[in-house]
mmCIF file of C-alpha atoms and ligand atoms in Angstrom:
data_model
loop_
_atom_site.group_PDB
_atom_site.id
_atom_site.type_symbol
_atom_site.label_atom_id
_atom_site.label_comp_id
_atom_site.label_asym_id
_atom_site.label_seq_id
_atom_site.Cartn_x
_atom_site.Cartn_y
_atom_site.Cartn_z
ATOM 1 C CA MET U 17 86.285 101.677 109.175
ATOM 2 C CA LYS U 18 84.294 104.199 107.318
ATOM 3 C CA SER U 19 80.475 103.811 107.035
ATOM 4 C CA LYS U 20 80.244 105.198 103.481
ATOM 5 C CA LYS U 21 81.146 102.908 100.601
ATOM 6 C CA LEU U 22 83.981 104.063 98.264
ATOM 7 C CA ILE U 23 83.257 103.238 94.701
ATOM 8 C CA ILE U 24 86.230 104.226 92.226
ATOM 9 C CA GLY U 25 86.006 103.855 88.531
ATOM 10 C CA ASN U 26 89.432 103.157 86.915
ATOM 11 C CA TRP U 27 88.901 104.211 83.167
ATOM 12 C CA LYS U 28 92.393 102.957 82.133
ATOM 13 C CA MET U 29 93.261 104.153 78.566
ATOM 14 C CA ALA U 30 89.761 104.972 77.574
ATOM 15 C CA PRO U 31 87.730 106.778 76.242
ATOM 16 C CA VAL U 32 89.871 108.104 73.329
ATOM 17 C CA LYS U 33 87.772 111.532 72.976
ATOM 18 C CA ALA U 34 87.492 114.175 75.874
ATOM 19 C CA ALA U 35 83.944 114.836 74.710
ATOM 20 C CA GLU U 36 82.911 111.192 75.563
ATOM 21 C CA ALA U 37 84.695 111.355 78.881
ATOM 22 C CA LYS U 38 82.897 114.450 79.772
ATOM 23 C CA LYS U 39 79.508 113.057 78.708
ATOM 24 C CA THR U 40 80.110 109.767 80.687
ATOM 25 C CA PHE U 41 81.380 111.787 83.753
ATOM 26 C CA GLU U 42 78.421 114.040 83.692
ATOM 27 C CA LYS U 43 75.837 110.978 83.702
ATOM 28 C CA ILE U 44 77.795 109.396 86.701
ATOM 29 C CA LYS U 45 77.906 112.810 88.660
ATOM 30 C CA MET U 46 74.156 113.373 88.301
ATOM 31 C CA ALA U 47 73.602 110.030 89.853
ATOM 32 C CA ALA U 48 76.232 110.202 92.579
ATOM 33 C CA SER U 49 74.811 113.677 93.389
ATOM 34 C CA SER U 50 71.667 112.065 95.278
ATOM 35 C CA LEU U 51 73.810 109.331 97.112
ATOM 36 C CA ARG U 52 74.419 109.855 100.788
ATOM 37 C CA LYS U 53 76.212 106.541 101.881
ATOM 38 C CA THR U 54 78.434 106.165 98.771
ATOM 39 C CA GLU U 55 81.371 108.319 97.856
ATOM 40 C CA THR U 56 82.088 108.225 93.905
ATOM 41 C CA VAL U 57 85.331 108.684 92.380
ATOM 42 C CA VAL U 58 86.303 108.469 88.644
ATOM 43 C CA CYS U 59 89.926 108.124 87.508
ATOM 44 C CA PRO U 60 90.184 109.169 83.988
ATOM 45 C CA PRO U 61 93.118 109.263 81.833
ATOM 46 C CA SER U 62 95.524 112.205 83.001
ATOM 47 C CA VAL U 63 94.764 114.053 79.904
ATOM 48 C CA PHE U 64 91.043 114.518 80.761
ATOM 49 C CA LEU U 65 91.811 115.158 84.574
ATOM 50 C CA SER U 66 91.808 118.862 84.646
ATOM 51 C CA GLU U 67 88.592 119.286 82.514
ATOM 52 C CA LEU U 68 86.742 116.732 84.596
ATOM 53 C CA GLY U 69 88.181 118.157 87.931
ATOM 54 C CA LYS U 70 86.409 121.348 87.195
ATOM 55 C CA ILE U 71 83.008 119.738 87.081
ATOM 56 C CA SER U 72 83.717 117.313 89.757
ATOM 57 C CA SER U 73 82.112 117.574 93.221
ATOM 58 C CA PRO U 74 82.376 116.247 96.721
ATOM 59 C CA LYS U 75 79.909 113.422 95.781
ATOM 60 C CA CYS U 76 81.562 112.605 92.637
ATOM 61 C CA ALA U 77 85.479 113.371 92.714
ATOM 62 C CA VAL U 78 88.261 112.599 90.274
ATOM 63 C CA GLY U 79 91.424 110.739 90.796
ATOM 64 C CA ALA U 80 94.495 109.909 88.884
ATOM 65 C CA GLN U 81 95.817 106.646 87.751
ATOM 66 C CA ASP U 82 99.336 107.162 88.751
ATOM 67 C CA ALA U 83 101.697 109.902 89.853
ATOM 68 C CA PHE U 84 105.401 110.337 90.174
ATOM 69 C CA TRP U 85 107.183 110.441 93.653
ATOM 70 C CA GLU U 86 108.660 113.873 93.266
ATOM 71 C CA MET U 87 106.823 117.192 93.264
ATOM 72 C CA GLU U 88 109.045 118.840 90.406
ATOM 73 C CA GLY U 89 111.808 118.325 88.170
ATOM 74 C CA ALA U 90 113.289 117.165 84.983
ATOM 75 C CA ARG U 91 111.125 113.848 84.542
ATOM 76 C CA THR U 92 110.093 113.696 81.076
ATOM 77 C CA GLY U 93 106.661 112.183 80.704
ATOM 78 C CA GLU U 94 105.867 112.048 84.589
ATOM 79 C CA VAL U 95 102.987 113.899 86.480
ATOM 80 C CA SER U 96 103.552 115.209 90.012
ATOM 81 C CA PRO U 97 101.256 115.005 92.844
ATOM 82 C CA LEU U 98 100.983 118.778 93.040
ATOM 83 C CA MET U 99 99.772 118.984 89.501
ATOM 84 C CA LEU U 100 97.216 116.386 90.267
ATOM 85 C CA ARG U 101 96.035 118.348 93.307
ATOM 86 C CA ASP U 102 95.969 121.549 91.149
ATOM 87 C CA ALA U 103 93.622 119.590 88.551
ATOM 88 C CA LYS U 104 91.427 118.862 91.670
ATOM 89 C CA ALA U 105 92.182 115.238 91.973
ATOM 90 C CA LYS U 106 91.488 113.728 95.401
ATOM 91 C CA TYR U 107 92.624 110.097 94.892
ATOM 92 C CA VAL U 108 95.555 108.447 93.116
ATOM 93 C CA ILE U 109 95.830 104.731 92.164
ATOM 94 C CA VAL U 110 99.204 103.429 92.903
ATOM 95 C CA GLY U 111 100.904 100.239 91.710
ATOM 96 C CA HIS U 112 98.014 98.886 89.703
ATOM 97 C CA SER U 113 98.947 95.446 88.423
ATOM 98 C CA GLU U 114 99.122 96.900 84.899
ATOM 99 C CA ARG U 115 101.738 99.201 85.931
ATOM 100 C CA ARG U 116 103.532 96.488 87.756
ATOM 101 C CA ALA U 117 103.698 94.603 84.658
ATOM 102 C CA LEU U 118 105.386 97.435 83.038
ATOM 103 C CA GLY U 119 108.300 97.361 85.613
ATOM 104 C CA GLU U 120 106.952 99.177 88.536
ATOM 105 C CA THR U 121 108.265 97.829 91.789
ATOM 106 C CA ASP U 122 107.159 97.721 95.351
ATOM 107 C CA GLU U 123 109.759 100.115 96.160
ATOM 108 C CA MET U 124 108.478 102.586 93.654
ATOM 109 C CA ALA U 125 105.043 102.111 94.864
ATOM 110 C CA ALA U 126 106.016 102.885 98.399
ATOM 111 C CA LYS U 127 107.727 106.058 97.365
ATOM 112 C CA LYS U 128 104.602 107.147 95.478
ATOM 113 C CA VAL U 129 102.280 106.403 98.303
ATOM 114 C CA ALA U 130 104.482 108.691 100.499
ATOM 115 C CA ALA U 131 104.566 111.409 97.939
ATOM 116 C CA ILE U 132 101.020 111.516 97.022
ATOM 117 C CA MET U 133 100.031 112.019 100.866
ATOM 118 C CA GLY U 134 102.440 114.873 101.027
ATOM 119 C CA PRO U 135 100.142 117.371 99.432
ATOM 120 C CA GLY U 136 96.966 115.815 101.082
ATOM 121 C CA LEU U 137 95.827 113.305 98.237
ATOM 122 C CA THR U 138 94.706 109.810 98.993
ATOM 123 C CA PRO U 139 96.758 107.179 97.713
ATOM 124 C CA VAL U 140 94.815 103.972 96.470
ATOM 125 C CA LEU U 141 97.308 101.253 96.704
ATOM 126 C CA CYS U 142 96.708 98.272 94.569
ATOM 127 C CA ILE U 143 97.730 94.730 95.704
ATOM 128 C CA GLY U 144 97.093 91.289 94.500
ATOM 129 C CA GLU U 145 98.488 87.792 93.746
ATOM 130 C CA LYS U 146 99.039 86.753 90.097
ATOM 131 C CA ASN U 147 97.723 83.296 90.676
ATOM 132 C CA ARG U 148 96.224 81.310 93.501
ATOM 133 C CA ASP U 149 97.907 77.923 94.338
ATOM 134 C CA ALA U 150 96.418 75.165 96.352
ATOM 135 C CA GLU U 151 99.286 75.342 98.838
ATOM 136 C CA GLY U 152 98.497 78.996 99.879
ATOM 137 C CA GLU U 153 101.770 80.435 98.636
ATOM 138 C CA TYR U 154 99.892 83.400 97.371
ATOM 139 C CA TYR U 155 99.432 84.406 101.012
ATOM 140 C CA LYS U 156 103.165 84.803 101.303
ATOM 141 C CA PHE U 157 103.372 86.750 98.170
ATOM 142 C CA LEU U 158 100.421 89.291 99.374
ATOM 143 C CA GLU U 159 102.196 89.637 102.861
ATOM 144 C CA ALA U 160 105.517 90.548 101.217
ATOM 145 C CA GLN U 161 103.887 92.901 98.648
ATOM 146 C CA ILE U 162 101.858 94.712 101.289
ATOM 147 C CA ALA U 163 105.041 95.244 103.638
ATOM 148 C CA ALA U 164 107.198 96.438 100.747
ATOM 149 C CA SER U 165 104.642 98.705 99.019
ATOM 150 C CA LEU U 166 104.010 100.337 102.384
ATOM 151 C CA LYS U 167 107.613 100.495 103.584
ATOM 152 C CA GLY U 168 108.255 103.836 105.324
ATOM 153 C CA VAL U 169 104.561 104.740 105.689
ATOM 154 C CA MET U 170 104.108 105.623 109.491
ATOM 155 C CA LYS U 171 101.360 104.684 111.718
ATOM 156 C CA THR U 172 100.145 108.136 111.836
ATOM 157 C CA GLU U 173 99.679 108.064 108.174
ATOM 158 C CA ILE U 174 98.624 104.632 107.257
ATOM 159 C CA SER U 175 94.699 105.311 107.844
ATOM 160 C CA LYS U 176 94.765 107.816 104.988
ATOM 161 C CA VAL U 177 95.886 105.105 102.585
ATOM 162 C CA VAL U 178 93.195 103.106 100.710
ATOM 163 C CA LEU U 179 94.092 99.471 99.810
ATOM 164 C CA ALA U 180 92.687 97.925 96.895
ATOM 165 C CA TYR U 181 92.793 94.057 96.587
ATOM 166 C CA GLU U 182 92.916 93.220 93.134
ATOM 167 C CA PRO U 183 93.852 89.692 92.301
ATOM 168 C CA VAL U 184 95.603 89.979 88.988
ATOM 169 C CA TRP U 185 93.872 86.767 87.528
ATOM 170 C CA ALA U 186 90.555 88.464 88.047
ATOM 171 C CA ILE U 187 91.479 91.767 86.201
ATOM 172 C CA GLY U 188 90.386 92.767 82.874
ATOM 173 C CA ALA U 189 89.309 91.091 79.512
ATOM 174 C CA LYS U 190 91.667 88.073 80.037
ATOM 175 C CA ALA U 191 90.363 87.543 83.537
ATOM 176 C CA THR U 192 89.391 84.055 84.574
ATOM 177 C CA GLY U 193 86.435 85.441 86.528
ATOM 178 C CA ALA U 194 85.861 87.438 89.519
ATOM 179 C CA ILE U 195 86.718 86.147 93.158
ATOM 180 C CA THR U 196 83.893 84.303 95.150
ATOM 181 C CA SER U 197 82.703 86.400 98.079
ATOM 182 C CA SER U 198 83.814 83.816 100.513
ATOM 183 C CA ALA U 199 87.415 83.819 99.146
ATOM 184 C CA LEU U 200 87.270 87.784 99.201
ATOM 185 C CA PHE U 201 86.229 87.692 102.765
ATOM 186 C CA GLU U 202 88.968 85.334 103.860
ATOM 187 C CA THR U 203 91.696 87.472 101.953
ATOM 188 C CA VAL U 204 90.372 90.699 103.542
ATOM 189 C CA ILE U 205 90.859 89.160 107.014
ATOM 190 C CA PHE U 206 94.363 88.054 106.077
ATOM 191 C CA ILE U 207 95.216 91.488 104.775
ATOM 192 C CA ARG U 208 94.007 92.917 108.067
ATOM 193 C CA LYS U 209 96.233 90.541 109.883
ATOM 194 C CA VAL U 210 99.307 91.714 107.912
ATOM 195 C CA LEU U 211 98.358 95.252 108.712
ATOM 196 C CA SER U 212 97.933 94.296 112.214
ATOM 197 C CA LYS U 213 101.661 92.940 112.320
ATOM 198 C CA LEU U 214 102.925 96.003 110.473
ATOM 199 C CA TYR U 215 101.069 98.537 112.564
ATOM 200 C CA ASP U 216 98.330 97.172 115.177
ATOM 201 C CA LYS U 217 94.914 95.957 115.271
ATOM 202 C CA GLU U 218 93.183 99.093 115.700
ATOM 203 C CA THR U 219 95.017 100.752 112.981
ATOM 204 C CA ALA U 220 94.542 97.913 110.591
ATOM 205 C CA PHE U 221 90.647 98.059 111.179
ATOM 206 C CA SER U 222 90.846 101.819 110.437
ATOM 207 C CA ILE U 223 92.021 101.279 106.721
ATOM 208 C CA THR U 224 89.482 101.042 104.074
ATOM 209 C CA ILE U 225 90.025 97.854 101.803
ATOM 210 C CA LEU U 226 88.484 97.863 98.291
ATOM 211 C CA TYR U 227 88.031 95.071 96.193
ATOM 212 C CA GLY U 228 88.671 95.014 92.305
ATOM 213 C CA GLY U 229 88.722 92.674 89.390
ATOM 214 C CA SER U 230 85.854 91.982 87.032
ATOM 215 C CA VAL U 231 83.201 93.808 89.211
ATOM 216 C CA ASP U 232 79.885 94.244 87.469
ATOM 217 C CA GLU U 233 76.413 95.217 88.411
ATOM 218 C CA ASN U 234 75.599 91.460 88.942
ATOM 219 C CA ASN U 235 78.370 90.700 91.544
ATOM 220 C CA SER U 236 79.046 94.007 93.103
ATOM 221 C CA GLY U 237 76.136 93.604 95.954
ATOM 222 C CA ALA U 238 77.670 90.301 97.083
ATOM 223 C CA PHE U 239 81.196 91.790 97.324
ATOM 224 C CA LEU U 240 80.121 94.755 99.162
ATOM 225 C CA ALA U 241 77.984 92.703 101.574
ATOM 226 C CA GLU U 242 81.138 91.033 102.830
ATOM 227 C CA GLN U 243 82.246 92.425 106.140
ATOM 228 C CA GLY U 244 85.327 94.424 105.934
ATOM 229 C CA VAL U 245 84.826 95.371 102.389
ATOM 230 C CA GLY U 246 84.889 99.224 102.054
ATOM 231 C CA GLY U 247 84.076 99.601 98.525
ATOM 232 C CA LEU U 248 85.086 98.774 94.966
ATOM 233 C CA LEU U 249 87.687 99.498 92.167
ATOM 234 C CA VAL U 250 85.764 99.170 89.001
ATOM 235 C CA GLY U 251 87.583 98.996 85.494
ATOM 236 C CA ARG U 252 85.419 97.980 82.395
ATOM 237 C CA SER U 253 82.008 98.481 84.093
ATOM 238 C CA SER U 254 82.950 102.103 85.037
ATOM 239 C CA LEU U 255 83.269 103.313 81.437
ATOM 240 C CA ASP U 256 79.487 102.464 80.956
ATOM 241 C CA ALA U 257 77.699 105.084 82.646
ATOM 242 C CA GLU U 258 74.590 102.869 83.053
ATOM 243 C CA LYS U 259 76.318 99.955 84.466
ATOM 244 C CA PHE U 260 78.665 102.072 86.887
ATOM 245 C CA VAL U 261 75.420 103.935 88.164
ATOM 246 C CA LYS U 262 73.801 100.661 88.918
ATOM 247 C CA ILE U 263 76.711 99.432 91.003
ATOM 248 C CA LEU U 264 76.549 103.015 92.703
ATOM 249 C CA LYS U 265 72.834 102.385 93.461
ATOM 250 C CA ILE U 266 73.666 98.877 94.767
ATOM 251 C CA ALA U 267 76.341 100.463 97.385
ATOM 252 C CA GLU U 268 73.683 103.075 98.316
ATOM 253 C CA GLY U 269 71.255 100.442 98.941
ATOM 254 C CA LEU U 270 73.101 98.101 101.303
HETATM 255 P P1 PGA C 29 88.288 95.204 85.650
HETATM 256 O O1 PGA C 29 89.594 96.150 85.961
HETATM 257 O O2 PGA C 29 87.156 95.665 86.475
HETATM 258 O O3 PGA C 29 88.034 95.774 84.235
HETATM 259 O O4 PGA C 29 88.543 93.899 85.890
HETATM 260 C C1 PGA C 29 89.729 96.370 87.433
HETATM 261 C C2 PGA C 29 90.920 97.060 87.464
HETATM 262 O O5 PGA C 29 92.109 96.829 86.821
HETATM 263 O O6 PGA C 29 91.031 98.179 88.422
#
């Protein structure tokens, strides 16, 4: 496991104006530049990526929220990993539940993961159950989702993939609340067991696992303190520079 905490902001479809995106990014970048134990990434809407890419830095990188699985071709509306690399993106979110809700399948996610690694970008593969049932059926769902979304990813490549565990019920304005840190701890152990089965134990421990879902400046410390949690994928709280900087400083202070 990497010693640096990886904190990724997912801005989703906001803000509306490029000037605001730049202003927020500049504030985050300024705070991130003094951190030594934290890696910061901001994933803006793709239309702002190139502009923010130009002012990004090793300590405050940019990432994309999606990519297509082919490098070029007649694909109206899609963006290729090569274009993202040219825009200076270092990371690409894949299979976010909001995209899966629009029809993205495990199979599509697996193709995207492989394509993104081609030009040397890091995929951030999102996984997570829709609900938690008392019988623990969600564990089976998670296992199947992980296996299918990583289909074809070789052992030699898997440590380059970042996994983001984002329980769907904990994401966004309709969330029923964030997960408890003990439930997160247990789930991360389970995810590593699944990865051990798919690859091996050593490989499973080399993979960075992030948590995402209603993360804010009040609960981030508890999540990051859980063993095995390598960082956070932050939605709403990453659009507010002050809140996001607080989360970064909490990560740095651990
Ligand atoms: P949230 O979103 O922090 O607003 O719950 C997280 C995500 O969707 O990545």
